[in-house]
PDB file of N, CA and C in Angstrom:
ATOM      1  N   MET A  23    -160.754  30.118  12.518  1.00  0.00           N
ATOM      2  CA  MET A  23    -160.721  31.320  13.312  1.00  0.00           C
ATOM      3  C   MET A  23    -161.804  32.273  12.828  1.00  0.00           C
ATOM      4  N   ILE A  24    -162.541  32.828  13.752  1.00  0.00           N
ATOM      5  CA  ILE A  24    -163.604  33.770  13.422  1.00  0.00           C
ATOM      6  C   ILE A  24    -163.017  35.175  13.332  1.00  0.00           C
ATOM      7  N   ILE A  25    -163.323  35.848  12.228  1.00  0.00           N
ATOM      8  CA  ILE A  25    -162.851  37.213  12.013  1.00  0.00           C
ATOM      9  C   ILE A  25    -164.071  38.116  11.930  1.00  0.00           C
ATOM     10  N   LYS A  26    -164.057  39.180  12.687  1.00  0.00           N
ATOM     11  CA  LYS A  26    -165.157  40.145  12.697  1.00  0.00           C
ATOM     12  C   LYS A  26    -164.947  41.203  11.623  1.00  0.00           C
ATOM     13  N   LYS A  27    -166.052  41.659  11.033  1.00  0.00           N
ATOM     14  CA  LYS A  27    -165.981  42.719  10.022  1.00  0.00           C
ATOM     15  C   LYS A  27    -165.345  43.977  10.605  1.00  0.00           C
ATOM     16  N   GLN A  28    -165.681  44.295  11.852  1.00  0.00           N
ATOM     17  CA  GLN A  28    -165.141  45.493  12.496  1.00  0.00           C
ATOM     18  C   GLN A  28    -163.630  45.392  12.689  1.00  0.00           C
ATOM     19  N   ASP A  29    -163.114  44.191  12.944  1.00  0.00           N
ATOM     20  CA  ASP A  29    -161.665  44.009  13.107  1.00  0.00           C
ATOM     21  C   ASP A  29    -160.933  44.290  11.800  1.00  0.00           C
ATOM     22  N   VAL A  30    -161.525  43.853  10.685  1.00  0.00           N
ATOM     23  CA  VAL A  30    -160.920  44.109   9.372  1.00  0.00           C
ATOM     24  C   VAL A  30    -160.947  45.604   9.080  1.00  0.00           C
ATOM     25  N   LYS A  31    -162.081  46.233   9.343  1.00  0.00           N
ATOM     26  CA  LYS A  31    -162.217  47.674   9.124  1.00  0.00           C
ATOM     27  C   LYS A  31    -161.185  48.438   9.951  1.00  0.00           C
ATOM     28  N   ARG A  32    -161.055  48.069  11.206  1.00  0.00           N
ATOM     29  CA  ARG A  32    -160.100  48.728  12.104  1.00  0.00           C
ATOM     30  C   ARG A  32    -158.665  48.552  11.608  1.00  0.00           C
ATOM     31  N   ALA A  33    -158.339  47.364  11.117  1.00  0.00           N
ATOM     32  CA  ALA A  33    -156.980  47.102  10.631  1.00  0.00           C
ATOM     33  C   ALA A  33    -156.629  48.003   9.453  1.00  0.00           C
ATOM     34  N   PHE A  34    -157.548  48.155   8.512  1.00  0.00           N
ATOM     35  CA  PHE A  34    -157.265  48.974   7.332  1.00  0.00           C
ATOM     36  C   PHE A  34    -157.329  50.466   7.625  1.00  0.00           C
ATOM     37  N   GLU A  35    -158.343  50.888   8.351  1.00  0.00           N
ATOM     38  CA  GLU A  35    -158.562  52.314   8.538  1.00  0.00           C
ATOM     39  C   GLU A  35    -157.714  52.923   9.646  1.00  0.00           C
ATOM     40  N   LYS A  36    -157.565  52.225  10.756  1.00  0.00           N
ATOM     41  CA  LYS A  36    -156.809  52.802  11.875  1.00  0.00           C
ATOM     42  C   LYS A  36    -155.340  52.392  11.841  1.00  0.00           C
ATOM     43  N   LYS A  37    -155.092  51.098  11.703  1.00  0.00           N
ATOM     44  CA  LYS A  37    -153.712  50.621  11.752  1.00  0.00           C
ATOM     45  C   LYS A  37    -152.921  51.038  10.518  1.00  0.00           C
ATOM     46  N   LEU A  38    -153.477  50.805   9.326  1.00  0.00           N
ATOM     47  CA  LEU A  38    -152.772  51.144   8.092  1.00  0.00           C
ATOM     48  C   LEU A  38    -153.045  52.575   7.642  1.00  0.00           C
ATOM     49  N   GLY A  39    -154.022  53.239   8.261  1.00  0.00           N
ATOM     50  CA  GLY A  39    -154.312  54.631   7.947  1.00  0.00           C
ATOM     51  C   GLY A  39    -154.898  54.855   6.566  1.00  0.00           C
ATOM     52  N   LEU A  40    -155.668  53.894   6.072  1.00  0.00           N
ATOM     53  CA  LEU A  40    -156.249  53.998   4.728  1.00  0.00           C
ATOM     54  C   LEU A  40    -157.668  54.548   4.802  1.00  0.00           C
ATOM     55  N   LYS A  41    -158.022  55.356   3.844  1.00  0.00           N
ATOM     56  CA  LYS A  41    -159.373  55.930   3.758  1.00  0.00           C
ATOM     57  C   LYS A  41    -160.178  55.123   2.744  1.00  0.00           C
ATOM     58  N   PRO A  42    -161.320  54.563   3.167  1.00  0.00           N
ATOM     59  CA  PRO A  42    -162.107  53.753   2.232  1.00  0.00           C
ATOM     60  C   PRO A  42    -162.920  54.600   1.263  1.00  0.00           C
ATOM     61  N   GLU A  43    -163.055  54.081   0.061  1.00  0.00           N
ATOM     62  CA  GLU A  43    -164.018  54.616  -0.895  1.00  0.00           C
ATOM     63  C   GLU A  43    -165.259  53.759  -0.709  1.00  0.00           C
ATOM     64  N   THR A  44    -166.370  54.396  -0.399  1.00  0.00           N
ATOM     65  CA  THR A  44    -167.546  53.616  -0.048  1.00  0.00           C
ATOM     66  C   THR A  44    -168.532  53.523  -1.196  1.00  0.00           C
ATOM     67  N   GLY A  45    -169.244  52.455  -1.187  1.00  0.00           N
ATOM     68  CA  GLY A  45    -170.304  52.149  -2.132  1.00  0.00           C
ATOM     69  C   GLY A  45    -171.103  51.048  -1.467  1.00  0.00           C
ATOM     70  N   LYS A  46    -171.322  49.949  -2.179  1.00  0.00           N
ATOM     71  CA  LYS A  46    -171.961  48.798  -1.547  1.00  0.00           C
ATOM     72  C   LYS A  46    -171.034  48.178  -0.507  1.00  0.00           C
ATOM     73  N   GLU A  47    -169.732  48.276  -0.763  1.00  0.00           N
ATOM     74  CA  GLU A  47    -168.732  47.801   0.190  1.00  0.00           C
ATOM     75  C   GLU A  47    -167.621  48.843   0.249  1.00  0.00           C
ATOM     76  N   ASN A  48    -166.677  48.615   1.143  1.00  0.00           N
ATOM     77  CA  ASN A  48    -165.543  49.530   1.283  1.00  0.00           C
ATOM     78  C   ASN A  48    -164.388  49.063   0.407  1.00  0.00           C
ATOM     79  N   ASN A  49    -163.724  49.999  -0.242  1.00  0.00           N
ATOM     80  CA  ASN A  49    -162.526  49.715  -1.029  1.00  0.00           C
ATOM     81  C   ASN A  49    -161.404  50.606  -0.522  1.00  0.00           C
ATOM     82  N   VAL A  50    -160.245  50.015  -0.277  1.00  0.00           N
ATOM     83  CA  VAL A  50    -159.060  50.794   0.073  1.00  0.00           C
ATOM     84  C   VAL A  50    -157.969  50.457  -0.931  1.00  0.00           C
ATOM     85  N   PHE A  51    -157.109  51.433  -1.179  1.00  0.00           N
ATOM     86  CA  PHE A  51    -156.012  51.256  -2.122  1.00  0.00           C
ATOM     87  C   PHE A  51    -154.703  51.463  -1.385  1.00  0.00           C
ATOM     88  N   VAL A  52    -153.797  50.501  -1.530  1.00  0.00           N
ATOM     89  CA  VAL A  52    -152.480  50.566  -0.906  1.00  0.00           C
ATOM     90  C   VAL A  52    -151.473  50.797  -2.019  1.00  0.00           C
ATOM     91  N   GLU A  53    -150.667  51.859  -1.893  1.00  0.00           N
ATOM     92  CA  GLU A  53    -149.649  52.163  -2.903  1.00  0.00           C
ATOM     93  C   GLU A  53    -148.265  51.941  -2.319  1.00  0.00           C
ATOM     94  N   PHE A  54    -147.384  51.382  -3.145  1.00  0.00           N
ATOM     95  CA  PHE A  54    -145.999  51.162  -2.755  1.00  0.00           C
ATOM     96  C   PHE A  54    -145.094  51.706  -3.833  1.00  0.00           C
ATOM     97  N   ALA A  55    -144.115  52.485  -3.426  1.00  0.00           N
ATOM     98  CA  ALA A  55    -143.121  53.056  -4.337  1.00  0.00           C
ATOM     99  C   ALA A  55    -143.783  53.857  -5.452  1.00  0.00           C
ATOM    100  N   GLY A  56    -144.967  54.370  -5.183  1.00  0.00           N
ATOM    101  CA  GLY A  56    -145.644  55.211  -6.147  1.00  0.00           C
ATOM    102  C   GLY A  56    -146.202  54.503  -7.367  1.00  0.00           C
ATOM    103  N   CYS A  57    -145.914  53.211  -7.537  1.00  0.00           N
ATOM    104  CA  CYS A  57    -146.388  52.547  -8.756  1.00  0.00           C
ATOM    105  C   CYS A  57    -147.197  51.286  -8.470  1.00  0.00           C
ATOM    106  N   GLU A  58    -146.845  50.548  -7.453  1.00  0.00           N
ATOM    107  CA  GLU A  58    -147.582  49.329  -7.140  1.00  0.00           C
ATOM    108  C   GLU A  58    -148.846  49.703  -6.376  1.00  0.00           C
ATOM    109  N   LYS A  59    -149.971  49.208  -6.835  1.00  0.00           N
ATOM    110  CA  LYS A  59    -151.239  49.523  -6.194  1.00  0.00           C
ATOM    111  C   LYS A  59    -151.991  48.234  -5.911  1.00  0.00           C
ATOM    112  N   ILE A  60    -152.461  48.106  -4.691  1.00  0.00           N
ATOM    113  CA  ILE A  60    -153.240  46.941  -4.287  1.00  0.00           C
ATOM    114  C   ILE A  60    -154.612  47.446  -3.857  1.00  0.00           C
ATOM    115  N   ARG A  61    -155.670  46.872  -4.423  1.00  0.00           N
ATOM    116  CA  ARG A  61    -157.025  47.231  -4.011  1.00  0.00           C
ATOM    117  C   ARG A  61    -157.565  46.123  -3.131  1.00  0.00           C
ATOM    118  N   VAL A  62    -158.135  46.517  -2.003  1.00  0.00           N
ATOM    119  CA  VAL A  62    -158.736  45.558  -1.084  1.00  0.00           C
ATOM    120  C   VAL A  62    -160.189  45.972  -0.861  1.00  0.00           C
ATOM    121  N   THR A  63    -161.095  45.032  -1.036  1.00  0.00           N
ATOM    122  CA  THR A  63    -162.521  45.261  -0.843  1.00  0.00           C
ATOM    123  C   THR A  63    -162.971  44.471   0.375  1.00  0.00           C
ATOM    124  N   TYR A  64    -163.676  45.144   1.279  1.00  0.00           N
ATOM    125  CA  TYR A  64    -164.206  44.457   2.453  1.00  0.00           C
ATOM    126  C   TYR A  64    -165.617  44.969   2.735  1.00  0.00           C
ATOM    127  N   PRO A  65    -166.463  44.131   3.353  1.00  0.00           N
ATOM    128  CA  PRO A  65    -167.869  44.487   3.534  1.00  0.00           C
ATOM    129  C   PRO A  65    -168.095  45.512   4.640  1.00  0.00           C
ATOM    130  N   LYS A  66    -169.226  46.185   4.528  1.00  0.00           N
ATOM    131  CA  LYS A  66    -169.669  47.089   5.581  1.00  0.00           C
ATOM    132  C   LYS A  66    -170.430  46.280   6.620  1.00  0.00           C
ATOM    133  N   GLY A  67    -170.724  46.897   7.729  1.00  0.00           N
ATOM    134  CA  GLY A  67    -171.578  46.270   8.720  1.00  0.00           C
ATOM    135  C   GLY A  67    -170.815  45.645   9.865  1.00  0.00           C
ATOM    136  N   ARG A  68    -171.542  44.845  10.597  1.00  0.00           N
ATOM    137  CA  ARG A  68    -170.993  44.186  11.782  1.00  0.00           C
ATOM    138  C   ARG A  68    -171.188  42.682  11.648  1.00  0.00           C
ATOM    139  N   GLY A  69    -170.610  41.971  12.591  1.00  0.00           N
ATOM    140  CA  GLY A  69    -170.770  40.525  12.606  1.00  0.00           C
ATOM    141  C   GLY A  69    -169.528  39.816  12.089  1.00  0.00           C
ATOM    142  N   ASP A  70    -169.660  38.517  11.924  1.00  0.00           N
ATOM    143  CA  ASP A  70    -168.546  37.683  11.482  1.00  0.00           C
ATOM    144  C   ASP A  70    -168.441  37.686   9.960  1.00  0.00           C
ATOM    145  N   LEU A  71    -167.213  37.565   9.486  1.00  0.00           N
ATOM    146  CA  LEU A  71    -166.984  37.408   8.049  1.00  0.00           C
ATOM    147  C   LEU A  71    -167.200  35.951   7.672  1.00  0.00           C
ATOM    148  N   HIS A  72    -167.809  35.725   6.545  1.00  0.00           N
ATOM    149  CA  HIS A  72    -167.913  34.373   6.001  1.00  0.00           C
ATOM    150  C   HIS A  72    -166.488  33.926   5.669  1.00  0.00           C
ATOM    151  N   PRO A  73    -166.142  32.661   5.889  1.00  0.00           N
ATOM    152  CA  PRO A  73    -164.778  32.198   5.604  1.00  0.00           C
ATOM    153  C   PRO A  73    -164.304  32.486   4.179  1.00  0.00           C
ATOM    154  N   LYS A  74    -165.198  32.373   3.191  1.00  0.00           N
ATOM    155  CA  LYS A  74    -164.788  32.657   1.813  1.00  0.00           C
ATOM    156  C   LYS A  74    -164.510  34.147   1.617  1.00  0.00           C
ATOM    157  N   THR A  75    -165.258  34.997   2.302  1.00  0.00           N
ATOM    158  CA  THR A  75    -165.010  36.438   2.228  1.00  0.00           C
ATOM    159  C   THR A  75    -163.672  36.766   2.867  1.00  0.00           C
ATOM    160  N   ALA A  76    -163.390  36.159   4.013  1.00  0.00           N
ATOM    161  CA  ALA A  76    -162.103  36.372   4.680  1.00  0.00           C
ATOM    162  C   ALA A  76    -160.959  35.909   3.780  1.00  0.00           C
ATOM    163  N   SER A  77    -161.143  34.790   3.103  1.00  0.00           N
ATOM    164  CA  SER A  77    -160.123  34.284   2.188  1.00  0.00           C
ATOM    165  C   SER A  77    -159.895  35.248   1.032  1.00  0.00           C
ATOM    166  N   SER A  78    -160.965  35.801   0.502  1.00  0.00           N
ATOM    167  CA  SER A  78    -160.858  36.760  -0.596  1.00  0.00           C
ATOM    168  C   SER A  78    -160.110  38.020  -0.157  1.00  0.00           C
ATOM    169  N   ILE A  79    -160.428  38.525   1.022  1.00  0.00           N
ATOM    170  CA  ILE A  79    -159.747  39.719   1.540  1.00  0.00           C
ATOM    171  C   ILE A  79    -158.270  39.415   1.754  1.00  0.00           C
ATOM    172  N   ARG A  80    -157.980  38.241   2.308  1.00  0.00           N
ATOM    173  CA  ARG A  80    -156.587  37.862   2.552  1.00  0.00           C
ATOM    174  C   ARG A  80    -155.803  37.821   1.247  1.00  0.00           C
ATOM    175  N   LYS A  81    -156.383  37.244   0.208  1.00  0.00           N
ATOM    176  CA  LYS A  81    -155.702  37.176  -1.092  1.00  0.00           C
ATOM    177  C   LYS A  81    -155.450  38.563  -1.656  1.00  0.00           C
ATOM    178  N   GLN A  82    -156.402  39.472  -1.468  1.00  0.00           N
ATOM    179  CA  GLN A  82    -156.234  40.836  -1.964  1.00  0.00           C
ATOM    180  C   GLN A  82    -155.116  41.571  -1.233  1.00  0.00           C
ATOM    181  N   THR A  83    -154.901  41.254   0.044  1.00  0.00           N
ATOM    182  CA  THR A  83    -153.830  41.909   0.806  1.00  0.00           C
ATOM    183  C   THR A  83    -152.460  41.344   0.470  1.00  0.00           C
ATOM    184  N   LYS A  84    -152.426  40.209  -0.245  1.00  0.00           N
ATOM    185  CA  LYS A  84    -151.175  39.546  -0.639  1.00  0.00           C
ATOM    186  C   LYS A  84    -150.405  39.002   0.561  1.00  0.00           C
ATOM    187  N   LEU A  85    -151.126  38.621   1.612  1.00  0.00           N
ATOM    188  CA  LEU A  85    -150.498  38.093   2.819  1.00  0.00           C
ATOM    189  C   LEU A  85    -150.796  36.608   2.981  1.00  0.00           C
ATOM    190  N   SER A  86    -149.952  35.931   3.761  1.00  0.00           N
ATOM    191  CA  SER A  86    -150.242  34.551   4.149  1.00  0.00           C
ATOM    192  C   SER A  86    -151.355  34.598   5.201  1.00  0.00           C
ATOM    193  N   TRP A  87    -151.947  33.432   5.503  1.00  0.00           N
ATOM    194  CA  TRP A  87    -153.012  33.412   6.516  1.00  0.00           C
ATOM    195  C   TRP A  87    -152.498  33.921   7.852  1.00  0.00           C
ATOM    196  N   ASP A  88    -151.317  33.460   8.258  1.00  0.00           N
ATOM    197  CA  ASP A  88    -150.782  33.874   9.559  1.00  0.00           C
ATOM    198  C   ASP A  88    -150.561  35.380   9.616  1.00  0.00           C
ATOM    199  N   ASP A  89    -149.995  35.950   8.549  1.00  0.00           N
ATOM    200  CA  ASP A  89    -149.760  37.394   8.517  1.00  0.00           C
ATOM    201  C   ASP A  89    -151.080  38.165   8.483  1.00  0.00           C
ATOM    202  N   PHE A  90    -152.071  37.654   7.761  1.00  0.00           N
ATOM    203  CA  PHE A  90    -153.373  38.320   7.708  1.00  0.00           C
ATOM    204  C   PHE A  90    -154.030  38.334   9.087  1.00  0.00           C
ATOM    205  N   ILE A  91    -153.990  37.205   9.780  1.00  0.00           N
ATOM    206  CA  ILE A  91    -154.552  37.139  11.136  1.00  0.00           C
ATOM    207  C   ILE A  91    -153.813  38.111  12.047  1.00  0.00           C
ATOM    208  N   ASP A  92    -152.484  38.177  11.921  1.00  0.00           N
ATOM    209  CA  ASP A  92    -151.708  39.125  12.723  1.00  0.00           C
ATOM    210  C   ASP A  92    -152.086  40.568  12.404  1.00  0.00           C
ATOM    211  N   LEU A  93    -152.346  40.865  11.140  1.00  0.00           N
ATOM    212  CA  LEU A  93    -152.761  42.215  10.754  1.00  0.00           C
ATOM    213  C   LEU A  93    -154.098  42.565  11.400  1.00  0.00           C
ATOM    214  N   VAL A  94    -155.039  41.640  11.352  1.00  0.00           N
ATOM    215  CA  VAL A  94    -156.376  41.904  11.882  1.00  0.00           C
ATOM    216  C   VAL A  94    -156.392  41.888  13.406  1.00  0.00           C
ATOM    217  N   LYS A  95    -155.661  40.984  14.011  1.00  0.00           N
ATOM    218  CA  LYS A  95    -155.698  40.840  15.470  1.00  0.00           C
ATOM    219  C   LYS A  95    -154.638  41.667  16.197  1.00  0.00           C
ATOM    220  N   CYS A  96    -153.845  42.430  15.477  1.00  0.00           N
ATOM    221  CA  CYS A  96    -152.954  43.475  15.993  1.00  0.00           C
ATOM    222  C   CYS A  96    -151.444  43.242  16.057  1.00  0.00           C
ATOM    223  N   PRO A  97    -150.866  42.070  16.117  1.00  0.00           N
ATOM    224  CA  PRO A  97    -149.407  42.007  16.214  1.00  0.00           C
ATOM    225  C   PRO A  97    -148.654  42.568  15.007  1.00  0.00           C
ATOM    226  N   LEU A  98    -149.239  42.546  13.818  1.00  0.00           N
ATOM    227  CA  LEU A  98    -148.556  43.025  12.614  1.00  0.00           C
ATOM    228  C   LEU A  98    -148.809  44.521  12.450  1.00  0.00           C
ATOM    229  N   SER A  99    -147.728  45.301  12.447  1.00  0.00           N
ATOM    230  CA  SER A  99    -147.855  46.757  12.319  1.00  0.00           C
ATOM    231  C   SER A  99    -147.905  47.165  10.853  1.00  0.00           C
ATOM    232  N   ALA A 100    -148.206  48.427  10.623  1.00  0.00           N
ATOM    233  CA  ALA A 100    -148.244  48.961   9.257  1.00  0.00           C
ATOM    234  C   ALA A 100    -146.868  48.854   8.610  1.00  0.00           C
ATOM    235  N   LYS A 101    -145.803  49.126   9.377  1.00  0.00           N
ATOM    236  CA  LYS A 101    -144.437  49.022   8.840  1.00  0.00           C
ATOM    237  C   LYS A 101    -144.115  47.591   8.431  1.00  0.00           C
ATOM    238  N   ASP A 102    -144.526  46.636   9.264  1.00  0.00           N
ATOM    239  CA  ASP A 102    -144.270  45.229   8.945  1.00  0.00           C
ATOM    240  C   ASP A 102    -145.025  44.804   7.683  1.00  0.00           C
ATOM    241  N   TYR A 103    -146.265  45.275   7.524  1.00  0.00           N
ATOM    242  CA  TYR A 103    -147.041  44.968   6.315  1.00  0.00           C
ATOM    243  C   TYR A 103    -146.337  45.521   5.084  1.00  0.00           C
ATOM    244  N   GLN A 104    -145.893  46.763   5.160  1.00  0.00           N
ATOM    245  CA  GLN A 104    -145.186  47.372   4.031  1.00  0.00           C
ATOM    246  C   GLN A 104    -143.906  46.612   3.706  1.00  0.00           C
ATOM    247  N   LYS A 105    -143.217  46.158   4.736  1.00  0.00           N
ATOM    248  CA  LYS A 105    -141.975  45.405   4.543  1.00  0.00           C
ATOM    249  C   LYS A 105    -142.245  44.082   3.809  1.00  0.00           C
ATOM    250  N   ILE A 106    -143.307  43.383   4.200  1.00  0.00           N
ATOM    251  CA  ILE A 106    -143.667  42.120   3.554  1.00  0.00           C
ATOM    252  C   ILE A 106    -143.977  42.348   2.076  1.00  0.00           C
ATOM    253  N   ILE A 107    -144.769  43.375   1.782  1.00  0.00           N
ATOM    254  CA  ILE A 107    -145.151  43.653   0.394  1.00  0.00           C
ATOM    255  C   ILE A 107    -143.939  44.081  -0.425  1.00  0.00           C
ATOM    256  N   ARG A 108    -143.076  44.909   0.133  1.00  0.00           N
ATOM    257  CA  ARG A 108    -141.872  45.333  -0.601  1.00  0.00           C
ATOM    258  C   ARG A 108    -140.972  44.145  -0.915  1.00  0.00           C
ATOM    259  N   ASN A 109    -140.845  43.207   0.027  1.00  0.00           N
ATOM    260  CA  ASN A 109    -140.050  42.002  -0.232  1.00  0.00           C
ATOM    261  C   ASN A 109    -140.667  41.169  -1.356  1.00  0.00           C
ATOM    262  N   LYS A 110    -141.992  41.072  -1.397  1.00  0.00           N
ATOM    263  CA  LYS A 110    -142.652  40.323  -2.471  1.00  0.00           C
ATOM    264  C   LYS A 110    -142.455  41.020  -3.813  1.00  0.00           C
ATOM    265  N   ILE A 111    -142.451  42.354  -3.814  1.00  0.00           N
ATOM    266  CA  ILE A 111    -142.207  43.102  -5.050  1.00  0.00           C
ATOM    267  C   ILE A 111    -140.787  42.843  -5.538  1.00  0.00           C
ATOM    268  N   LYS A 112    -139.809  42.862  -4.621  1.00  0.00           N
ATOM    269  CA  LYS A 112    -138.411  42.604  -4.990  1.00  0.00           C
ATOM    270  C   LYS A 112    -138.227  41.203  -5.563  1.00  0.00           C
ATOM    271  N   GLN A 113    -138.985  40.247  -5.031  1.00  0.00           N
ATOM    272  CA  GLN A 113    -138.875  38.864  -5.488  1.00  0.00           C
ATOM    273  C   GLN A 113    -139.769  38.583  -6.697  1.00  0.00           C
ATOM    274  N   ASN A 114    -140.409  39.628  -7.223  1.00  0.00           N
ATOM    275  CA  ASN A 114    -141.327  39.508  -8.365  1.00  0.00           C
ATOM    276  C   ASN A 114    -142.477  38.541  -8.100  1.00  0.00           C
ATOM    277  N   LEU A 115    -142.956  38.515  -6.873  1.00  0.00           N
ATOM    278  CA  LEU A 115    -144.093  37.667  -6.529  1.00  0.00           C
ATOM    279  C   LEU A 115    -145.416  38.402  -6.694  1.00  0.00           C
ATOM    280  N   LEU A 116    -145.366  39.691  -6.956  1.00  0.00           N
ATOM    281  CA  LEU A 116    -146.597  40.468  -7.178  1.00  0.00           C
ATOM    282  C   LEU A 116    -146.649  40.934  -8.602  1.00  0.00           C
TER     283      LEU A 116
END
């Protein structure tokens, strides 16, 4: 599946409401329960993501491939993402 850089940017900035810290690439930080922090780095620009870059971003989000695609392509809401991460925290998977 081809993933566009703009789709990833839109998912983090608009859907999840995260503000990127910019440099060579964008970094966003997701906090849960005030203590768990997840950093996600994604590239600037336009065009398609290289498959290895998409894999790296997916691993940083702590999501399965299906959930990551849903996050980027829109079916997965911010609440659903938070719910998935909270369940992983409860199960000590993070």
